[in-house]
């Protein structure tokens, strides 16, 4: 029989896995502690206050878990050319990871909802998708990948939010095309509108980086 600390850790993991499914499917506002408990097949009273004090604490724990994966992804994409290639390599790699990660889909939705709709506040972790996107688009302008008059915040926001939109559509049953192909088609259109002369030359060279992570 496992020790009490082992049992506590196992319970915590079960809560996080159940909550991740709820957050990914329903979002932050529509997820409840009772819904998480029901997903676990337990009454609400079974979720110990000593594990998590609130729904926000659970959301934070899920995002923090996935942040470790995203930090590793950022390290792995450093080999890519700065600017648009590096940003899009990160996005296509994160999308590939989310298709197998138990926490990725929930973390993506939570981060997007926190930033876009201000439904709740995630603590600043030093890791912002939007700041990263703005910085890489700024690099793209400096390197001549985008026109000099490009607003990095505007283009970075469009790329990131539209990419999240494709991911959400795919996750919610809109599977008319392969998600990877849908992202590439989206980026070609966005980059063309942003003034890139040959966006396919950038997008066609993208490859998702592999992570040695077991889920």
PDB file of C-alpha atoms in Angstrom:
ATOM      1  CA  UNK A   1       0.000   0.000   0.000  1.00  0.00           C
ATOM      2  CA  UNK A   2       1.326   3.433  -0.898  1.00  0.00           C
ATOM      3  CA  UNK A   3       2.257   6.024   1.662  1.00  0.00           C
ATOM      4  CA  UNK A   4      -0.083   8.843   2.566  1.00  0.00           C
ATOM      5  CA  UNK A   5       2.040  11.280   0.543  1.00  0.00           C
ATOM      6  CA  UNK A   6       1.828   8.965  -2.487  1.00  0.00           C
ATOM      7  CA  UNK A   7      -1.941   8.805  -2.148  1.00  0.00           C
ATOM      8  CA  UNK A   8      -2.146  12.576  -1.840  1.00  0.00           C
ATOM      9  CA  UNK A   9      -0.037  13.015  -4.975  1.00  0.00           C
ATOM     10  CA  UNK A  10      -2.198  10.525  -6.867  1.00  0.00           C
ATOM     11  CA  UNK A  11      -5.353  12.349  -5.793  1.00  0.00           C
ATOM     12  CA  UNK A  12      -3.902  15.669  -6.887  1.00  0.00           C
ATOM     13  CA  UNK A  13      -3.025  14.223 -10.290  1.00  0.00           C
ATOM     14  CA  UNK A  14      -6.527  12.786 -10.691  1.00  0.00           C
ATOM     15  CA  UNK A  15      -8.031  16.184  -9.906  1.00  0.00           C
ATOM     16  CA  UNK A  16      -5.789  17.927 -12.429  1.00  0.00           C
ATOM     17  CA  UNK A  17      -6.523  15.411 -15.181  1.00  0.00           C
ATOM     18  CA  UNK A  18     -10.275  15.643 -14.633  1.00  0.00           C
ATOM     19  CA  UNK A  19     -10.147  19.431 -14.434  1.00  0.00           C
ATOM     20  CA  UNK A  20      -8.065  19.643 -17.611  1.00  0.00           C
ATOM     21  CA  UNK A  21     -10.776  17.768 -19.503  1.00  0.00           C
ATOM     22  CA  UNK A  22     -13.459  20.055 -18.097  1.00  0.00           C
ATOM     23  CA  UNK A  23     -11.570  23.263 -18.842  1.00  0.00           C
ATOM     24  CA  UNK A  24     -10.704  22.114 -22.367  1.00  0.00           C
ATOM     25  CA  UNK A  25     -14.309  21.231 -23.162  1.00  0.00           C
ATOM     26  CA  UNK A  26     -16.213  23.959 -21.324  1.00  0.00           C
ATOM     27  CA  UNK A  27     -13.814  26.804 -20.585  1.00  0.00           C
ATOM     28  CA  UNK A  28     -13.132  28.456 -17.253  1.00  0.00           C
ATOM     29  CA  UNK A  29     -16.509  30.024 -16.522  1.00  0.00           C
ATOM     30  CA  UNK A  30     -18.578  26.933 -17.301  1.00  0.00           C
ATOM     31  CA  UNK A  31     -16.356  24.598 -15.282  1.00  0.00           C
ATOM     32  CA  UNK A  32     -17.272  23.986 -11.652  1.00  0.00           C
ATOM     33  CA  UNK A  33     -15.752  22.084  -8.759  1.00  0.00           C
ATOM     34  CA  UNK A  34     -18.779  19.793  -8.755  1.00  0.00           C
ATOM     35  CA  UNK A  35     -18.283  19.162 -12.480  1.00  0.00           C
ATOM     36  CA  UNK A  36     -14.656  18.222 -11.897  1.00  0.00           C
ATOM     37  CA  UNK A  37     -15.701  15.866  -9.112  1.00  0.00           C
ATOM     38  CA  UNK A  38     -18.358  14.318 -11.341  1.00  0.00           C
ATOM     39  CA  UNK A  39     -15.742  13.744 -14.048  1.00  0.00           C
ATOM     40  CA  UNK A  40     -13.764  11.823 -11.418  1.00  0.00           C
ATOM     41  CA  UNK A  41     -16.856   9.861 -10.431  1.00  0.00           C
ATOM     42  CA  UNK A  42     -16.785  11.342  -6.934  1.00  0.00           C
ATOM     43  CA  UNK A  43     -18.939  13.731  -4.886  1.00  0.00           C
ATOM     44  CA  UNK A  44     -17.854  17.361  -4.558  1.00  0.00           C
ATOM     45  CA  UNK A  45     -16.899  16.726  -0.935  1.00  0.00           C
ATOM     46  CA  UNK A  46     -14.193  14.314  -2.113  1.00  0.00           C
ATOM     47  CA  UNK A  47     -12.091  17.204  -3.457  1.00  0.00           C
ATOM     48  CA  UNK A  48      -9.996  18.075  -0.456  1.00  0.00           C
ATOM     49  CA  UNK A  49      -9.557  21.742   0.417  1.00  0.00           C
ATOM     50  CA  UNK A  50      -5.967  20.924   1.308  1.00  0.00           C
ATOM     51  CA  UNK A  51      -5.259  20.065  -2.337  1.00  0.00           C
ATOM     52  CA  UNK A  52      -6.712  23.164  -4.009  1.00  0.00           C
ATOM     53  CA  UNK A  53      -8.445  26.126  -2.400  1.00  0.00           C
ATOM     54  CA  UNK A  54     -10.356  27.219  -5.491  1.00  0.00           C
ATOM     55  CA  UNK A  55     -11.097  26.608  -9.145  1.00  0.00           C
ATOM     56  CA  UNK A  56      -8.526  29.277  -9.987  1.00  0.00           C
ATOM     57  CA  UNK A  57      -5.860  27.355  -8.061  1.00  0.00           C
ATOM     58  CA  UNK A  58      -6.614  24.306 -10.199  1.00  0.00           C
ATOM     59  CA  UNK A  59      -6.445  26.357 -13.405  1.00  0.00           C
ATOM     60  CA  UNK A  60      -3.115  27.835 -12.327  1.00  0.00           C
ATOM     61  CA  UNK A  61      -1.690  24.382 -11.585  1.00  0.00           C
ATOM     62  CA  UNK A  62      -2.677  23.126 -15.046  1.00  0.00           C
ATOM     63  CA  UNK A  63      -1.163  26.130 -16.818  1.00  0.00           C
ATOM     64  CA  UNK A  64       2.023  25.893 -14.739  1.00  0.00           C
ATOM     65  CA  UNK A  65       2.359  22.200 -15.645  1.00  0.00           C
ATOM     66  CA  UNK A  66       2.028  22.947 -19.345  1.00  0.00           C
ATOM     67  CA  UNK A  67       4.358  25.935 -19.117  1.00  0.00           C
ATOM     68  CA  UNK A  68       7.232  23.535 -18.515  1.00  0.00           C
ATOM     69  CA  UNK A  69       6.469  21.895 -21.857  1.00  0.00           C
ATOM     70  CA  UNK A  70       6.154  25.240 -23.632  1.00  0.00           C
ATOM     71  CA  UNK A  71       9.479  26.416 -22.190  1.00  0.00           C
ATOM     72  CA  UNK A  72      11.089  23.276 -23.578  1.00  0.00           C
ATOM     73  CA  UNK A  73       9.460  23.943 -26.958  1.00  0.00           C
ATOM     74  CA  UNK A  74      10.838  27.481 -27.003  1.00  0.00           C
ATOM     75  CA  UNK A  75      14.319  26.112 -26.324  1.00  0.00           C
ATOM     76  CA  UNK A  76      13.937  23.572 -29.133  1.00  0.00           C
ATOM     77  CA  UNK A  77      12.766  26.117 -31.732  1.00  0.00           C
ATOM     78  CA  UNK A  78      15.805  28.340 -31.180  1.00  0.00           C
ATOM     79  CA  UNK A  79      17.407  26.539 -34.119  1.00  0.00           C
ATOM     80  CA  UNK A  80      14.781  28.025 -36.437  1.00  0.00           C
ATOM     81  CA  UNK A  81      15.433  31.289 -38.245  1.00  0.00           C
ATOM     82  CA  UNK A  82      14.372  34.270 -36.093  1.00  0.00           C
ATOM     83  CA  UNK A  83      11.158  36.049 -36.922  1.00  0.00           C
ATOM     84  CA  UNK A  84       8.269  34.384 -38.705  1.00  0.00           C
ATOM     85  CA  UNK A  85       9.894  30.936 -39.119  1.00  0.00           C
ATOM     86  CA  UNK A  86      10.635  30.704 -35.393  1.00  0.00           C
ATOM     87  CA  UNK A  87       7.180  31.906 -34.327  1.00  0.00           C
ATOM     88  CA  UNK A  88       5.326  29.576 -36.686  1.00  0.00           C
ATOM     89  CA  UNK A  89       7.566  26.633 -35.786  1.00  0.00           C
ATOM     90  CA  UNK A  90       6.652  27.175 -32.144  1.00  0.00           C
ATOM     91  CA  UNK A  91       2.932  27.356 -32.939  1.00  0.00           C
ATOM     92  CA  UNK A  92       2.869  24.258 -35.119  1.00  0.00           C
ATOM     93  CA  UNK A  93       4.896  22.369 -32.499  1.00  0.00           C
ATOM     94  CA  UNK A  94       2.574  23.456 -29.678  1.00  0.00           C
ATOM     95  CA  UNK A  95      -0.438  22.368 -31.734  1.00  0.00           C
ATOM     96  CA  UNK A  96       1.136  18.955 -32.323  1.00  0.00           C
ATOM     97  CA  UNK A  97       1.908  18.594 -28.608  1.00  0.00           C
ATOM     98  CA  UNK A  98      -1.657  19.549 -27.649  1.00  0.00           C
ATOM     99  CA  UNK A  99      -3.016  16.621 -29.641  1.00  0.00           C
ATOM    100  CA  UNK A 100      -1.374  14.197 -27.192  1.00  0.00           C
ATOM    101  CA  UNK A 101      -0.875  16.226 -23.998  1.00  0.00           C
ATOM    102  CA  UNK A 102      -3.503  15.782 -21.252  1.00  0.00           C
ATOM    103  CA  UNK A 103      -2.952  19.385 -20.127  1.00  0.00           C
ATOM    104  CA  UNK A 104      -2.163  21.193 -23.393  1.00  0.00           C
ATOM    105  CA  UNK A 105      -5.733  21.757 -24.654  1.00  0.00           C
ATOM    106  CA  UNK A 106      -6.890  23.101 -21.287  1.00  0.00           C
ATOM    107  CA  UNK A 107      -3.842  25.328 -20.857  1.00  0.00           C
ATOM    108  CA  UNK A 108      -4.254  26.816 -24.333  1.00  0.00           C
ATOM    109  CA  UNK A 109      -7.907  27.620 -23.690  1.00  0.00           C
ATOM    110  CA  UNK A 110      -7.225  29.024 -20.225  1.00  0.00           C
ATOM    111  CA  UNK A 111      -4.418  31.288 -21.435  1.00  0.00           C
ATOM    112  CA  UNK A 112      -6.532  32.547 -24.330  1.00  0.00           C
ATOM    113  CA  UNK A 113      -9.579  33.191 -22.157  1.00  0.00           C
ATOM    114  CA  UNK A 114      -7.487  34.970 -19.549  1.00  0.00           C
ATOM    115  CA  UNK A 115      -5.881  37.262 -22.123  1.00  0.00           C
ATOM    116  CA  UNK A 116      -8.820  37.799 -24.461  1.00  0.00           C
ATOM    117  CA  UNK A 117     -11.856  37.931 -22.235  1.00  0.00           C
ATOM    118  CA  UNK A 118     -10.366  38.727 -18.826  1.00  0.00           C
ATOM    119  CA  UNK A 119     -12.660  36.142 -17.251  1.00  0.00           C
ATOM    120  CA  UNK A 120     -10.031  35.506 -14.594  1.00  0.00           C
ATOM    121  CA  UNK A 121      -6.444  36.445 -13.865  1.00  0.00           C
ATOM    122  CA  UNK A 122      -3.566  34.034 -14.242  1.00  0.00           C
ATOM    123  CA  UNK A 123      -0.443  35.086 -12.340  1.00  0.00           C
ATOM    124  CA  UNK A 124       2.370  36.386 -14.532  1.00  0.00           C
ATOM    125  CA  UNK A 125       4.824  33.578 -15.088  1.00  0.00           C
ATOM    126  CA  UNK A 126       7.379  35.279 -17.302  1.00  0.00           C
ATOM    127  CA  UNK A 127       6.028  33.261 -20.217  1.00  0.00           C
ATOM    128  CA  UNK A 128       3.551  35.103 -22.439  1.00  0.00           C
ATOM    129  CA  UNK A 129       2.459  33.782 -25.807  1.00  0.00           C
ATOM    130  CA  UNK A 130       1.510  37.271 -26.945  1.00  0.00           C
ATOM    131  CA  UNK A 131       4.772  38.906 -25.860  1.00  0.00           C
ATOM    132  CA  UNK A 132       6.713  36.155 -27.631  1.00  0.00           C
ATOM    133  CA  UNK A 133       4.667  36.628 -30.805  1.00  0.00           C
ATOM    134  CA  UNK A 134       5.127  40.405 -30.771  1.00  0.00           C
ATOM    135  CA  UNK A 135       8.881  40.020 -30.296  1.00  0.00           C
ATOM    136  CA  UNK A 136       9.251  37.551 -33.168  1.00  0.00           C
ATOM    137  CA  UNK A 137       7.149  39.687 -35.513  1.00  0.00           C
ATOM    138  CA  UNK A 138       9.362  42.633 -34.554  1.00  0.00           C
ATOM    139  CA  UNK A 139      12.372  40.497 -35.520  1.00  0.00           C
ATOM    140  CA  UNK A 140      10.638  39.679 -38.808  1.00  0.00           C
ATOM    141  CA  UNK A 141      10.293  43.396 -39.574  1.00  0.00           C
ATOM    142  CA  UNK A 142      13.937  44.051 -38.698  1.00  0.00           C
ATOM    143  CA  UNK A 143      15.060  41.156 -40.912  1.00  0.00           C
ATOM    144  CA  UNK A 144      12.970  42.275 -43.883  1.00  0.00           C
ATOM    145  CA  UNK A 145      10.525  39.368 -43.696  1.00  0.00           C
ATOM    146  CA  UNK A 146       7.695  41.890 -43.249  1.00  0.00           C
ATOM    147  CA  UNK A 147       7.310  45.476 -44.543  1.00  0.00           C
ATOM    148  CA  UNK A 148       8.886  48.254 -42.423  1.00  0.00           C
ATOM    149  CA  UNK A 149       5.483  49.781 -41.612  1.00  0.00           C
ATOM    150  CA  UNK A 150       4.221  46.556 -40.007  1.00  0.00           C
ATOM    151  CA  UNK A 151       2.811  46.894 -36.487  1.00  0.00           C
ATOM    152  CA  UNK A 152       4.311  43.905 -34.604  1.00  0.00           C
ATOM    153  CA  UNK A 153       1.539  43.903 -32.003  1.00  0.00           C
ATOM    154  CA  UNK A 154      -1.219  43.884 -34.616  1.00  0.00           C
ATOM    155  CA  UNK A 155       0.289  41.176 -36.813  1.00  0.00           C
ATOM    156  CA  UNK A 156       1.454  39.104 -33.852  1.00  0.00           C
ATOM    157  CA  UNK A 157      -2.014  39.255 -32.346  1.00  0.00           C
ATOM    158  CA  UNK A 158      -3.659  38.212 -35.629  1.00  0.00           C
ATOM    159  CA  UNK A 159      -1.332  35.254 -36.128  1.00  0.00           C
ATOM    160  CA  UNK A 160      -1.700  34.028 -32.570  1.00  0.00           C
ATOM    161  CA  UNK A 161      -5.441  34.502 -32.119  1.00  0.00           C
ATOM    162  CA  UNK A 162      -6.267  33.064 -35.552  1.00  0.00           C
ATOM    163  CA  UNK A 163      -4.025  30.061 -34.871  1.00  0.00           C
ATOM    164  CA  UNK A 164      -5.801  29.435 -31.571  1.00  0.00           C
ATOM    165  CA  UNK A 165      -9.083  29.683 -33.483  1.00  0.00           C
ATOM    166  CA  UNK A 166      -8.087  26.914 -35.888  1.00  0.00           C
ATOM    167  CA  UNK A 167      -7.030  24.769 -32.945  1.00  0.00           C
ATOM    168  CA  UNK A 168     -10.334  25.358 -31.138  1.00  0.00           C
ATOM    169  CA  UNK A 169     -12.347  24.583 -34.284  1.00  0.00           C
ATOM    170  CA  UNK A 170     -10.450  21.341 -34.800  1.00  0.00           C
ATOM    171  CA  UNK A 171     -10.873  20.335 -31.160  1.00  0.00           C
ATOM    172  CA  UNK A 172     -14.608  20.982 -31.293  1.00  0.00           C
ATOM    173  CA  UNK A 173     -15.336  18.740 -34.240  1.00  0.00           C
ATOM    174  CA  UNK A 174     -14.695  20.863 -37.341  1.00  0.00           C
ATOM    175  CA  UNK A 175     -12.465  18.345 -39.101  1.00  0.00           C
ATOM    176  CA  UNK A 176     -12.977  19.150 -42.760  1.00  0.00           C
ATOM    177  CA  UNK A 177      -9.204  19.457 -43.182  1.00  0.00           C
ATOM    178  CA  UNK A 178      -6.161  18.260 -41.302  1.00  0.00           C
ATOM    179  CA  UNK A 179      -5.372  20.724 -38.450  1.00  0.00           C
ATOM    180  CA  UNK A 180      -1.740  21.028 -39.522  1.00  0.00           C
ATOM    181  CA  UNK A 181      -2.759  21.815 -43.089  1.00  0.00           C
ATOM    182  CA  UNK A 182      -5.417  24.249 -41.871  1.00  0.00           C
ATOM    183  CA  UNK A 183      -2.808  26.187 -39.901  1.00  0.00           C
ATOM    184  CA  UNK A 184      -0.487  26.361 -42.889  1.00  0.00           C
ATOM    185  CA  UNK A 185      -3.279  27.590 -45.173  1.00  0.00           C
ATOM    186  CA  UNK A 186      -4.250  30.198 -42.592  1.00  0.00           C
ATOM    187  CA  UNK A 187      -0.698  31.478 -42.214  1.00  0.00           C
ATOM    188  CA  UNK A 188      -0.159  31.753 -45.967  1.00  0.00           C
ATOM    189  CA  UNK A 189      -3.252  33.938 -46.227  1.00  0.00           C
ATOM    190  CA  UNK A 190      -2.374  36.090 -43.221  1.00  0.00           C
ATOM    191  CA  UNK A 191       1.223  36.608 -44.292  1.00  0.00           C
ATOM    192  CA  UNK A 192       0.197  37.520 -47.815  1.00  0.00           C
ATOM    193  CA  UNK A 193      -2.175  40.148 -46.426  1.00  0.00           C
ATOM    194  CA  UNK A 194       0.612  41.400 -44.163  1.00  0.00           C
ATOM    195  CA  UNK A 195       2.817  42.040 -47.185  1.00  0.00           C
ATOM    196  CA  UNK A 196       4.969  38.911 -47.443  1.00  0.00           C
ATOM    197  CA  UNK A 197       5.698  38.377 -51.137  1.00  0.00           C
ATOM    198  CA  UNK A 198       6.046  34.579 -51.002  1.00  0.00           C
ATOM    199  CA  UNK A 199       4.507  33.279 -47.753  1.00  0.00           C
ATOM    200  CA  UNK A 200       4.507  29.681 -48.990  1.00  0.00           C
ATOM    201  CA  UNK A 201       8.305  29.762 -49.086  1.00  0.00           C
ATOM    202  CA  UNK A 202       8.253  30.282 -45.316  1.00  0.00           C
ATOM    203  CA  UNK A 203       5.316  28.053 -44.406  1.00  0.00           C
ATOM    204  CA  UNK A 204       6.299  25.070 -46.544  1.00  0.00           C
ATOM    205  CA  UNK A 205       9.622  24.784 -44.706  1.00  0.00           C
ATOM    206  CA  UNK A 206       8.046  24.490 -41.241  1.00  0.00           C
ATOM    207  CA  UNK A 207       8.438  21.286 -39.235  1.00  0.00           C
ATOM    208  CA  UNK A 208       7.141  20.587 -35.738  1.00  0.00           C
ATOM    209  CA  UNK A 209       9.911  19.898 -33.245  1.00  0.00           C
ATOM    210  CA  UNK A 210       9.685  16.663 -31.292  1.00  0.00           C
ATOM    211  CA  UNK A 211       9.669  16.552 -27.499  1.00  0.00           C
ATOM    212  CA  UNK A 212      10.875  13.650 -25.382  1.00  0.00           C
ATOM    213  CA  UNK A 213       7.894  13.936 -23.057  1.00  0.00           C
ATOM    214  CA  UNK A 214       5.816  10.983 -21.909  1.00  0.00           C
ATOM    215  CA  UNK A 215       2.164  11.631 -21.101  1.00  0.00           C
TER     216      UNK A 215
END
